[in-house]
Structures are given as C-alpha cells and as structure tokens.
mmCIF file of C-alpha atoms in Angstrom:
data_model
loop_
_atom_site.group_PDB
_atom_site.id
_atom_site.type_symbol
_atom_site.label_atom_id
_atom_site.label_comp_id
_atom_site.label_asym_id
_atom_site.label_seq_id
_atom_site.Cartn_x
_atom_site.Cartn_y
_atom_site.Cartn_z
ATOM 1 C CA UNK A 39 -83.285 -73.411 -150.390
ATOM 2 C CA UNK A 40 -85.768 -70.464 -150.460
ATOM 3 C CA UNK A 41 -88.366 -70.357 -147.713
ATOM 4 C CA UNK A 42 -92.178 -70.918 -148.749
ATOM 5 C CA UNK A 43 -93.957 -67.480 -147.912
ATOM 6 C CA UNK A 44 -96.307 -67.314 -144.958
ATOM 7 C CA UNK A 45 -99.960 -66.894 -145.386
ATOM 8 C CA UNK A 46 -101.439 -63.475 -144.761
ATOM 9 C CA UNK A 47 -103.771 -64.835 -141.851
ATOM 10 C CA UNK A 48 -104.360 -67.996 -139.987
ATOM 11 C CA UNK A 49 -106.089 -70.836 -141.794
ATOM 12 C CA UNK A 50 -110.056 -71.164 -140.483
ATOM 13 C CA UNK A 51 -112.402 -73.969 -140.294
ATOM 14 C CA UNK A 52 -114.028 -72.198 -143.528
ATOM 15 C CA UNK A 53 -110.676 -72.606 -145.500
ATOM 16 C CA UNK A 54 -110.815 -76.402 -144.437
ATOM 17 C CA UNK A 55 -114.541 -76.999 -145.324
ATOM 18 C CA UNK A 56 -113.954 -75.233 -148.779
ATOM 19 C CA UNK A 57 -111.119 -77.602 -149.473
ATOM 20 C CA UNK A 58 -112.851 -80.767 -148.434
ATOM 21 C CA UNK A 59 -116.068 -79.862 -150.089
ATOM 22 C CA UNK A 60 -118.242 -79.919 -146.756
ATOM 23 C CA UNK A 61 -119.953 -77.422 -144.386
ATOM 24 C CA UNK A 62 -117.949 -75.677 -141.581
ATOM 25 C CA UNK A 63 -120.152 -77.651 -139.235
ATOM 26 C CA UNK A 64 -118.839 -80.806 -140.381
ATOM 27 C CA UNK A 65 -115.367 -79.830 -140.112
ATOM 28 C CA UNK A 66 -116.055 -78.483 -136.554
ATOM 29 C CA UNK A 67 -117.674 -82.012 -135.674
ATOM 30 C CA UNK A 68 -114.720 -83.986 -137.358
ATOM 31 C CA UNK A 69 -112.105 -81.944 -135.407
ATOM 32 C CA UNK A 70 -113.927 -82.042 -132.119
ATOM 33 C CA UNK A 71 -114.553 -85.994 -132.618
ATOM 34 C CA UNK A 72 -118.106 -85.487 -132.469
ATOM 35 C CA UNK A 73 -121.147 -86.413 -134.701
ATOM 36 C CA UNK A 74 -122.138 -88.966 -136.939
ATOM 37 C CA UNK A 75 -119.685 -88.360 -139.814
ATOM 38 C CA UNK A 76 -118.877 -91.074 -142.518
ATOM 39 C CA UNK A 77 -115.424 -92.693 -141.880
ATOM 40 C CA UNK A 78 -114.072 -91.570 -145.408
ATOM 41 C CA UNK A 79 -115.160 -87.898 -144.840
ATOM 42 C CA UNK A 80 -113.631 -87.607 -141.402
ATOM 43 C CA UNK A 81 -110.268 -89.014 -142.886
ATOM 44 C CA UNK A 82 -110.466 -86.520 -145.642
ATOM 45 C CA UNK A 83 -111.089 -83.457 -143.300
ATOM 46 C CA UNK A 84 -108.511 -84.642 -140.927
ATOM 47 C CA UNK A 85 -105.848 -85.129 -143.661
ATOM 48 C CA UNK A 86 -106.808 -81.657 -145.380
ATOM 49 C CA UNK A 87 -106.561 -80.066 -142.058
ATOM 50 C CA UNK A 88 -103.281 -81.188 -141.385
ATOM 51 C CA UNK A 89 -102.074 -80.347 -144.837
ATOM 52 C CA UNK A 90 -103.249 -76.636 -144.592
ATOM 53 C CA UNK A 91 -101.810 -76.374 -141.083
ATOM 54 C CA UNK A 92 -104.959 -75.447 -139.342
ATOM 55 C CA UNK A 93 -105.123 -75.098 -135.483
ATOM 56 C CA UNK A 94 -107.970 -74.410 -133.553
ATOM 57 C CA UNK A 95 -108.410 -70.813 -131.805
ATOM 58 C CA UNK A 96 -108.797 -71.538 -128.355
ATOM 59 C CA UNK A 97 -108.364 -67.938 -127.304
ATOM 60 C CA UNK A 98 -110.817 -66.721 -130.125
ATOM 61 C CA UNK A 99 -113.654 -65.629 -127.543
ATOM 62 C CA UNK A 100 -111.092 -63.677 -125.252
ATOM 63 C CA UNK A 101 -108.990 -61.629 -127.643
ATOM 64 C CA UNK A 102 -110.027 -58.704 -129.647
ATOM 65 C CA UNK A 103 -106.829 -58.347 -131.317
ATOM 66 C CA UNK A 104 -105.412 -60.896 -134.022
ATOM 67 C CA UNK A 105 -102.631 -61.909 -131.793
ATOM 68 C CA UNK A 106 -102.087 -62.225 -127.946
ATOM 69 C CA UNK A 107 -99.213 -60.810 -125.649
ATOM 70 C CA UNK A 108 -97.765 -64.127 -125.462
ATOM 71 C CA UNK A 109 -94.327 -65.338 -126.873
ATOM 72 C CA UNK A 110 -93.892 -69.236 -127.310
ATOM 73 C CA UNK A 111 -90.604 -70.441 -126.470
ATOM 74 C CA UNK A 112 -89.493 -74.148 -126.963
ATOM 75 C CA UNK A 113 -86.241 -75.155 -125.532
ATOM 76 C CA UNK A 114 -84.950 -78.572 -124.713
ATOM 77 C CA UNK A 115 -84.847 -78.237 -121.050
ATOM 78 C CA UNK A 116 -85.549 -75.565 -118.445
ATOM 79 C CA UNK A 117 -82.909 -77.846 -115.974
ATOM 80 C CA UNK A 118 -79.987 -76.969 -118.442
ATOM 81 C CA UNK A 119 -78.054 -73.791 -117.281
ATOM 82 C CA UNK A 120 -77.239 -72.786 -120.869
ATOM 83 C CA UNK A 121 -81.081 -72.097 -121.375
ATOM 84 C CA UNK A 122 -81.709 -70.609 -117.847
ATOM 85 C CA UNK A 123 -79.241 -67.847 -119.207
ATOM 86 C CA UNK A 124 -80.742 -67.286 -122.448
ATOM 87 C CA UNK A 125 -84.229 -67.190 -121.018
ATOM 88 C CA UNK A 126 -83.230 -64.627 -118.534
ATOM 89 C CA UNK A 127 -82.119 -62.355 -121.411
ATOM 90 C CA UNK A 128 -85.375 -63.378 -123.518
ATOM 91 C CA UNK A 129 -87.456 -62.316 -120.515
ATOM 92 C CA UNK A 130 -85.518 -59.047 -119.864
ATOM 93 C CA UNK A 131 -86.665 -57.650 -123.307
ATOM 94 C CA UNK A 132 -90.439 -59.264 -123.277
ATOM 95 C CA UNK A 133 -91.109 -57.800 -119.787
ATOM 96 C CA UNK A 134 -89.921 -54.457 -121.114
ATOM 97 C CA UNK A 135 -92.363 -54.696 -123.809
ATOM 98 C CA UNK A 136 -95.321 -56.136 -122.197
ATOM 99 C CA UNK A 137 -95.042 -59.462 -123.442
ATOM 100 C CA UNK A 138 -95.231 -62.802 -121.432
ATOM 101 C CA UNK A 139 -93.313 -65.822 -122.230
ATOM 102 C CA UNK A 140 -94.887 -69.417 -122.472
ATOM 103 C CA UNK A 141 -92.260 -71.972 -122.058
ATOM 104 C CA UNK A 142 -92.373 -75.565 -123.595
ATOM 105 C CA UNK A 143 -89.515 -78.395 -123.178
ATOM 106 C CA UNK A 144 -88.659 -80.469 -126.369
ATOM 107 C CA UNK A 145 -85.849 -82.651 -124.698
ATOM 108 C CA UNK A 146 -84.589 -82.711 -128.473
ATOM 109 C CA UNK A 147 -87.408 -84.788 -129.350
ATOM 110 C CA UNK A 148 -89.000 -83.361 -132.597
ATOM 111 C CA UNK A 149 -92.452 -85.222 -131.861
ATOM 112 C CA UNK A 150 -92.790 -83.260 -128.478
ATOM 113 C CA UNK A 151 -91.635 -79.919 -130.367
ATOM 114 C CA UNK A 152 -94.283 -80.706 -133.114
ATOM 115 C CA UNK A 153 -96.898 -81.208 -130.262
ATOM 116 C CA UNK A 154 -95.727 -78.161 -128.173
ATOM 117 C CA UNK A 155 -95.978 -75.741 -131.310
ATOM 118 C CA UNK A 156 -99.425 -76.910 -132.419
ATOM 119 C CA UNK A 157 -100.535 -76.350 -128.750
ATOM 120 C CA UNK A 158 -99.119 -72.815 -128.632
ATOM 121 C CA UNK A 159 -100.412 -71.733 -132.147
ATOM 122 C CA UNK A 160 -103.767 -72.344 -130.684
ATOM 123 C CA UNK A 161 -103.042 -69.605 -128.376
ATOM 124 C CA UNK A 162 -102.371 -66.976 -131.243
ATOM 125 C CA UNK A 163 -98.909 -65.925 -129.870
ATOM 126 C CA UNK A 164 -97.538 -62.742 -131.046
ATOM 127 C CA UNK A 165 -94.056 -64.944 -132.212
ATOM 128 C CA UNK A 166 -92.331 -68.118 -131.412
ATOM 129 C CA UNK A 167 -88.831 -68.859 -130.467
ATOM 130 C CA UNK A 168 -87.782 -72.331 -131.116
ATOM 131 C CA UNK A 169 -84.350 -73.836 -130.333
ATOM 132 C CA UNK A 170 -82.232 -75.452 -133.157
ATOM 133 C CA UNK A 171 -80.304 -78.255 -132.889
ATOM 134 C CA UNK A 172 -82.811 -81.176 -133.349
ATOM 135 C CA UNK A 173 -83.991 -82.675 -136.505
ATOM 136 C CA UNK A 174 -87.222 -80.469 -136.635
ATOM 137 C CA UNK A 175 -90.266 -82.526 -138.116
ATOM 138 C CA UNK A 176 -91.353 -81.308 -141.527
ATOM 139 C CA UNK A 177 -94.846 -80.977 -140.283
ATOM 140 C CA UNK A 178 -93.608 -78.408 -137.659
ATOM 141 C CA UNK A 179 -92.087 -76.534 -140.411
ATOM 142 C CA UNK A 180 -95.465 -76.509 -142.430
ATOM 143 C CA UNK A 181 -97.394 -75.423 -139.290
ATOM 144 C CA UNK A 182 -95.315 -72.593 -138.798
ATOM 145 C CA UNK A 183 -95.274 -71.265 -142.404
ATOM 146 C CA UNK A 184 -98.861 -71.498 -142.448
ATOM 147 C CA UNK A 185 -99.708 -69.696 -139.244
ATOM 148 C CA UNK A 186 -98.481 -66.021 -140.460
ATOM 149 C CA UNK A 187 -96.856 -65.977 -136.930
ATOM 150 C CA UNK A 188 -93.118 -64.684 -137.032
ATOM 151 C CA UNK A 189 -90.820 -67.707 -135.754
ATOM 152 C CA UNK A 190 -86.973 -67.226 -134.507
ATOM 153 C CA UNK A 191 -84.484 -70.047 -134.959
ATOM 154 C CA UNK A 192 -82.406 -69.964 -131.677
ATOM 155 C CA UNK A 193 -79.058 -71.262 -130.883
ATOM 156 C CA UNK A 194 -78.011 -73.062 -134.149
ATOM 157 C CA UNK A 195 -76.158 -70.413 -136.104
ATOM 158 C CA UNK A 196 -74.766 -72.973 -138.610
ATOM 159 C CA UNK A 197 -77.944 -73.939 -140.170
ATOM 160 C CA UNK A 198 -80.419 -70.974 -140.523
ATOM 161 C CA UNK A 199 -83.803 -71.553 -140.388
ATOM 162 C CA UNK A 200 -87.421 -69.982 -139.970
ATOM 163 C CA UNK A 201 -87.793 -66.160 -140.319
ATOM 164 C CA UNK A 202 -84.801 -65.222 -138.481
ATOM 165 C CA UNK A 203 -81.948 -66.914 -136.640
ATOM 166 C CA UNK A 204 -80.118 -65.821 -133.644
ATOM 167 C CA UNK A 205 -77.299 -68.197 -132.470
ATOM 168 C CA UNK A 206 -73.507 -69.140 -132.870
ATOM 169 C CA UNK A 207 -71.366 -71.247 -134.969
ATOM 170 C CA UNK A 208 -71.023 -74.390 -133.323
ATOM 171 C CA UNK A 209 -68.433 -75.631 -135.875
ATOM 172 C CA UNK A 210 -66.306 -72.646 -135.073
ATOM 173 C CA UNK A 211 -66.608 -73.302 -131.332
ATOM 174 C CA UNK A 212 -65.407 -76.904 -131.748
ATOM 175 C CA UNK A 213 -62.294 -75.730 -133.853
ATOM 176 C CA UNK A 214 -61.496 -73.144 -131.270
ATOM 177 C CA UNK A 215 -61.464 -75.748 -128.713
ATOM 178 C CA UNK A 216 -59.083 -77.930 -131.039
ATOM 179 C CA UNK A 217 -57.025 -74.761 -131.557
ATOM 180 C CA UNK A 218 -55.905 -74.092 -127.913
ATOM 181 C CA UNK A 219 -54.576 -77.696 -127.559
ATOM 182 C CA UNK A 220 -52.788 -77.410 -131.039
ATOM 183 C CA UNK A 221 -51.138 -74.302 -129.873
ATOM 184 C CA UNK A 222 -49.913 -75.941 -126.975
ATOM 185 C CA UNK A 223 -48.295 -78.790 -128.744
ATOM 186 C CA UNK A 224 -50.784 -81.434 -127.583
ATOM 187 C CA UNK A 225 -51.720 -84.134 -130.187
ATOM 188 C CA UNK A 226 -53.240 -86.980 -128.319
ATOM 189 C CA UNK A 227 -56.637 -85.503 -127.812
ATOM 190 C CA UNK A 228 -60.021 -87.031 -126.387
ATOM 191 C CA UNK A 229 -63.630 -85.861 -126.745
ATOM 192 C CA UNK A 230 -66.292 -86.675 -124.039
ATOM 193 C CA UNK A 231 -69.730 -86.141 -124.429
ATOM 194 C CA UNK A 232 -73.342 -87.500 -124.476
ATOM 195 C CA UNK A 233 -76.588 -87.511 -126.500
ATOM 196 C CA UNK A 234 -74.968 -86.639 -129.701
ATOM 197 C CA UNK A 235 -77.590 -88.096 -131.774
ATOM 198 C CA UNK A 236 -80.080 -85.855 -130.335
ATOM 199 C CA UNK A 237 -78.212 -82.475 -130.031
ATOM 200 C CA UNK A 238 -76.787 -81.580 -133.414
ATOM 201 C CA UNK A 239 -75.037 -78.571 -132.380
ATOM 202 C CA UNK A 240 -72.901 -80.539 -129.830
ATOM 203 C CA UNK A 241 -72.400 -82.850 -132.803
ATOM 204 C CA UNK A 242 -71.551 -80.078 -134.967
ATOM 205 C CA UNK A 243 -68.977 -78.677 -132.426
ATOM 206 C CA UNK A 244 -67.361 -82.198 -132.402
ATOM 207 C CA UNK A 245 -67.156 -81.895 -136.290
ATOM 208 C CA UNK A 246 -65.310 -78.782 -136.045
ATOM 209 C CA UNK A 247 -62.974 -80.206 -133.035
ATOM 210 C CA UNK A 248 -62.352 -83.496 -135.164
ATOM 211 C CA UNK A 249 -61.734 -81.474 -138.480
ATOM 212 C CA UNK A 250 -59.210 -79.013 -136.649
ATOM 213 C CA UNK A 251 -57.297 -81.820 -134.805
ATOM 214 C CA UNK A 252 -57.050 -83.884 -138.078
ATOM 215 C CA UNK A 253 -55.518 -80.920 -139.947
ATOM 216 C CA UNK A 254 -52.782 -80.479 -137.502
ATOM 217 C CA UNK A 255 -52.097 -84.072 -137.414
ATOM 218 C CA UNK A 256 -53.502 -84.875 -134.010
ATOM 219 C CA UNK A 257 -55.269 -87.938 -132.881
ATOM 220 C CA UNK A 258 -58.840 -87.944 -131.533
ATOM 221 C CA UNK A 259 -60.553 -90.471 -129.657
ATOM 222 C CA UNK A 260 -64.169 -90.124 -128.307
ATOM 223 C CA UNK A 261 -65.843 -91.264 -125.163
ATOM 224 C CA UNK A 262 -69.806 -90.665 -125.741
ATOM 225 C CA UNK A 263 -72.881 -91.987 -124.505
ATOM 226 C CA UNK A 264 -76.304 -91.872 -126.185
ATOM 227 C CA UNK A 265 -78.379 -92.124 -123.104
ATOM 228 C CA UNK A 266 -76.566 -90.256 -120.110
ATOM 229 C CA UNK A 267 -77.389 -86.996 -119.190
ATOM 230 C CA UNK A 268 -75.157 -84.005 -119.775
ATOM 231 C CA UNK A 269 -74.223 -83.265 -116.594
ATOM 232 C CA UNK A 270 -71.154 -83.411 -114.074
ATOM 233 C CA UNK A 271 -71.886 -86.881 -112.995
ATOM 234 C CA UNK A 272 -71.863 -88.125 -116.481
ATOM 235 C CA UNK A 273 -68.535 -86.151 -116.919
ATOM 236 C CA UNK A 274 -67.248 -88.079 -114.039
ATOM 237 C CA UNK A 275 -68.519 -91.466 -115.464
ATOM 238 C CA UNK A 276 -67.104 -91.281 -118.747
ATOM 239 C CA UNK A 277 -63.823 -89.792 -117.830
ATOM 240 C CA UNK A 278 -63.314 -92.646 -115.472
ATOM 241 C CA UNK A 279 -64.441 -95.055 -118.160
ATOM 242 C CA UNK A 280 -61.751 -93.313 -120.482
ATOM 243 C CA UNK A 281 -58.863 -93.462 -118.021
ATOM 244 C CA UNK A 282 -59.479 -97.007 -116.953
ATOM 245 C CA UNK A 283 -58.852 -98.083 -120.702
ATOM 246 C CA UNK A 284 -55.027 -97.287 -120.412
ATOM 247 C CA UNK A 285 -52.440 -94.190 -120.596
ATOM 248 C CA UNK A 286 -54.321 -90.793 -120.148
ATOM 249 C CA UNK A 287 -54.757 -88.474 -123.265
ATOM 250 C CA UNK A 288 -52.871 -85.182 -123.387
ATOM 251 C CA UNK A 289 -55.995 -83.331 -123.516
ATOM 252 C CA UNK A 290 -59.753 -83.659 -123.383
ATOM 253 C CA UNK A 291 -62.480 -81.389 -124.773
ATOM 254 C CA UNK A 292 -65.945 -81.797 -122.882
ATOM 255 C CA UNK A 293 -69.396 -81.066 -124.342
ATOM 256 C CA UNK A 294 -70.028 -78.510 -121.787
ATOM 257 C CA UNK A 295 -68.900 -77.074 -118.634
ATOM 258 C CA UNK A 296 -70.783 -79.329 -116.564
ATOM 259 C CA UNK A 297 -69.388 -82.444 -117.713
ATOM 260 C CA UNK A 298 -65.769 -81.149 -117.620
ATOM 261 C CA UNK A 299 -66.411 -80.281 -113.887
ATOM 262 C CA UNK A 300 -67.247 -83.769 -113.388
ATOM 263 C CA UNK A 301 -64.209 -85.150 -115.096
ATOM 264 C CA UNK A 302 -62.155 -82.721 -113.231
ATOM 265 C CA UNK A 303 -63.186 -84.231 -110.209
ATOM 266 C CA UNK A 304 -62.586 -87.833 -111.333
ATOM 267 C CA UNK A 305 -58.987 -86.855 -112.257
ATOM 268 C CA UNK A 306 -58.411 -85.077 -108.853
ATOM 269 C CA UNK A 307 -59.473 -88.062 -107.054
ATOM 270 C CA UNK A 308 -57.271 -90.221 -109.243
ATOM 271 C CA UNK A 309 -54.209 -88.025 -108.756
ATOM 272 C CA UNK A 310 -53.948 -87.133 -112.481
ATOM 273 C CA UNK A 311 -52.470 -83.765 -112.545
ATOM 274 C CA UNK A 312 -54.271 -81.112 -114.544
ATOM 275 C CA UNK A 313 -52.879 -79.402 -116.865
ATOM 276 C CA UNK A 314 -49.593 -80.895 -116.322
ATOM 277 C CA UNK A 315 -50.709 -84.280 -117.592
ATOM 278 C CA UNK A 316 -54.178 -83.837 -119.120
ATOM 279 C CA UNK A 317 -55.268 -80.465 -120.141
ATOM 280 C CA UNK A 318 -58.959 -79.673 -120.264
ATOM 281 C CA UNK A 319 -61.394 -77.388 -121.877
ATOM 282 C CA UNK A 320 -65.256 -77.032 -122.070
ATOM 283 C CA UNK A 321 -68.092 -75.153 -123.737
ATOM 284 C CA UNK A 322 -70.660 -72.525 -122.738
ATOM 285 C CA UNK A 323 -68.892 -70.595 -119.786
ATOM 286 C CA UNK A 324 -71.273 -71.575 -117.137
ATOM 287 C CA UNK A 325 -68.555 -72.651 -115.033
ATOM 288 C CA UNK A 326 -66.752 -69.310 -114.829
ATOM 289 C CA UNK A 327 -69.123 -67.820 -112.235
ATOM 290 C CA UNK A 328 -68.362 -70.786 -109.939
ATOM 291 C CA UNK A 329 -64.655 -70.739 -110.219
ATOM 292 C CA UNK A 330 -62.405 -70.622 -107.276
ATOM 293 C CA UNK A 331 -58.923 -72.201 -107.388
ATOM 294 C CA UNK A 332 -59.831 -74.380 -110.450
ATOM 295 C CA UNK A 333 -60.691 -71.963 -113.434
ATOM 296 C CA UNK A 334 -61.783 -74.039 -116.423
ATOM 297 C CA UNK A 335 -60.722 -73.210 -119.737
ATOM 298 C CA UNK A 336 -63.872 -72.881 -121.740
ATOM 299 C CA UNK A 337 -65.773 -71.406 -124.906
ATOM 300 C CA UNK A 338 -67.710 -68.478 -123.494
ATOM 301 C CA UNK A 339 -70.953 -67.742 -124.945
ATOM 302 C CA UNK A 340 -72.945 -64.514 -123.631
ATOM 303 C CA UNK A 341 -75.866 -66.574 -122.821
ATOM 304 C CA UNK A 342 -78.104 -63.312 -121.892
ATOM 305 C CA UNK A 343 -77.147 -61.541 -125.154
ATOM 306 C CA UNK A 344 -78.237 -64.393 -127.192
ATOM 307 C CA UNK A 345 -81.610 -64.490 -125.468
ATOM 308 C CA UNK A 346 -81.668 -60.494 -125.623
ATOM 309 C CA UNK A 347 -81.198 -60.517 -129.606
ATOM 310 C CA UNK A 348 -83.661 -63.464 -129.836
ATOM 311 C CA UNK A 349 -86.528 -61.718 -128.356
ATOM 312 C CA UNK A 350 -85.718 -58.646 -130.258
ATOM 313 C CA UNK A 351 -85.967 -60.687 -133.459
ATOM 314 C CA UNK A 352 -89.073 -62.201 -132.342
ATOM 315 C CA UNK A 353 -90.604 -58.722 -131.859
ATOM 316 C CA UNK A 354 -89.325 -57.372 -135.238
ATOM 317 C CA UNK A 355 -91.798 -56.854 -138.072
ATOM 318 C CA UNK A 356 -89.707 -57.075 -141.242
ATOM 319 C CA UNK A 357 -91.098 -55.714 -144.635
ATOM 320 C CA UNK A 358 -92.936 -58.350 -146.343
ATOM 321 C CA UNK A 359 -90.193 -58.989 -148.955
ATOM 322 C CA UNK A 360 -87.443 -59.263 -146.474
ATOM 323 C CA UNK A 361 -85.341 -62.276 -146.577
ATOM 324 C CA UNK A 362 -84.534 -64.532 -143.592
ATOM 325 C CA UNK A 363 -81.981 -62.658 -141.121
ATOM 326 C CA UNK A 364 -79.072 -64.254 -139.248
ATOM 327 C CA UNK A 365 -77.505 -62.887 -136.445
ATOM 328 C CA UNK A 366 -74.284 -64.925 -135.210
ATOM 329 C CA UNK A 367 -73.187 -64.052 -131.813
ATOM 330 C CA UNK A 368 -69.350 -64.014 -131.024
ATOM 331 C CA UNK A 369 -68.115 -66.405 -128.833
ATOM 332 C CA UNK A 370 -64.589 -66.128 -127.130
ATOM 333 C CA UNK A 371 -62.127 -68.634 -125.442
ATOM 334 C CA UNK A 372 -61.399 -67.915 -121.906
ATOM 335 C CA UNK A 373 -58.151 -69.186 -120.636
ATOM 336 C CA UNK A 374 -58.303 -70.890 -117.406
ATOM 337 C CA UNK A 375 -55.818 -73.110 -115.511
ATOM 338 C CA UNK A 376 -56.712 -76.199 -116.842
ATOM 339 C CA UNK A 377 -54.939 -75.867 -120.216
ATOM 340 C CA UNK A 378 -51.351 -75.630 -120.516
ATOM 341 C CA UNK A 379 -50.449 -72.800 -122.498
ATOM 342 C CA UNK A 380 -46.446 -74.152 -123.297
ATOM 343 C CA UNK A 381 -45.966 -75.871 -126.391
#
C-alpha cells in the first residue's frame, strides 16, 4: 500500500474556513467553543477540521521558524526497561544536535496515542517518533500525513509504517527463541506472556515461536493473561499457575526478561532444576546487566542503537520523492546457563 503524500505545510484556520464556506473568525469561535454559532455550522466546521487534520498552533506567538527544536516521542511506558534504553539512545543523538525530547506514554492504547499526537502537533515539533506494536487509529495516521511533519515508526520492523521505520523483526525473534529449544531436542514447550491483545509486537513474536515449533514437530502450550503487567511478579504468578497444572514442560519462552526472572524465582523456590528439568529463555537482553550466578538465555536487542538510529531517521530530510525507509536492527541470541545445549 502506497503512503499518501504529505501536505507541504500545516493546515490553517483559513483552509478550514474555505472548505466549510465560513469566515476564519467563525472557525476560530467553533474550535474555541465560544460565540453564538448555529448547531449545524458548528458540527460542519468541527467535522471538516478533523477531516483536514487541523491542529491549533499554540506556539505561533513564540516561534519565528516553521518548527521548534522539540522532538515528540510516544512510547508505551517510561517504566519499561526496554524503552528506557531506547530513550537513552534517542536523547544521546538529540542532545548532540540541539533538540529536546518531549515524551508521552500511550500504554498501547490507540485513543491515548491519538490524543498525545494531536497535542504534540500543536507544539509544531521538528519530528515525531512513535512506537509501533499497537493498532494505530486511522485518525492518527491522517493527522500525521496532513501535518507535513516527519514521523518515524519505532520498534516494529515487521509492519513498516509512517515516513521511516527503525526496529526489529519480532517474528524472527520468536523463531530464534524456538530454534534454541529445537536444537537441544526439547519438544514440549510453553510460552508465558501477558497483554498480547495490546502489544502486537509481542503477539508477532509468539507467532514466530509457535510456527517454528510446529514445523519441528514440537508441541506448544500458552499461559497468558490479558490484564497482568509484564513484570517479574507476573512471570512468577503465571509460572506457578502453569506448574500447578501438572508435569513441567521441557522449555519455557517468556515474553520478556523481567517475566523470565520471575519464573526462575518460582522454579527455584519449587526446587525445579533449570536447565536440567526446564530450559528457559527470554527476550530483550535487559537481564544481562544484572546477571550473577544465573545468566538468562535471551534474545539481545541493542536498545541504545535502536534509539540512536530512530533519532537519526527523525532528523533526516529525505528527497521529496523518496520512498519510506526501513532500518532493521540485528538481534542475537545470547546463551546463558538457563538453557541446555545438549540434544
């Protein structure tokens, strides 16, 4: 699917007024909720403003240039270690170029992302960086395309979007997690995760994991929860729930390293030997910096490098006829002592 071209400039009140067949003053009053405006006129102006992608310019009185030095960034959660690493890489590049990051949290909610993007566009940012992995609202896409502001799709390399994409193939990551178990001759496998209905990247990793296991003739059970957070405590709870149901599996792949750490804690308390009885691996590599005697096998993602490349893409001004760029980050599986390597 080809991307609709960006408009060469921001939509103004005058544009809305012309399309609605009213004066700019009427449009201003409607958008500010003031004045005595007929209900049908108010509804028509509001609808046209939304269709055109108009956002108010709250910085018009203070900026002399067309854009500010702000870069808007929307991530699922600042509390997630993954995005902390990515943000560090983004800020390293932005600070060196004299830009400032303005950060919003979407919590994988398309409505929240829409609201944040709308607000950020009122500040005339130099660019936007939006994390993929959620079912983005079409209104958000329309706003971005009409804004004329460069937008970078972060993290989700399987579904390129916006002006540029910087991320990884989560499907390949899931396949990699399965392959380490398959190579060790482990055929009774489990996936433990949460909130897959919101995090489409995690769901994509599960697809890759499931597909690779199926091709190898291995079986898969899933232990997931739609509401629990993706934390070590949830890993502990879901692992306990799994193992209370009967015989342990041979291998467990966790949605992330944090959940894997929680699962390892429960198995240690339950005297289940890892990796002799159950092999374990995780995703994202955040546990590697905290390894002592237990070194989690994990799919390592160079988080700061992802951030650096995303920031660089945001600050790049491509030719007008350039197609969307896709920058896939290389991932590696780091073997620890939680996965047996013997078939």
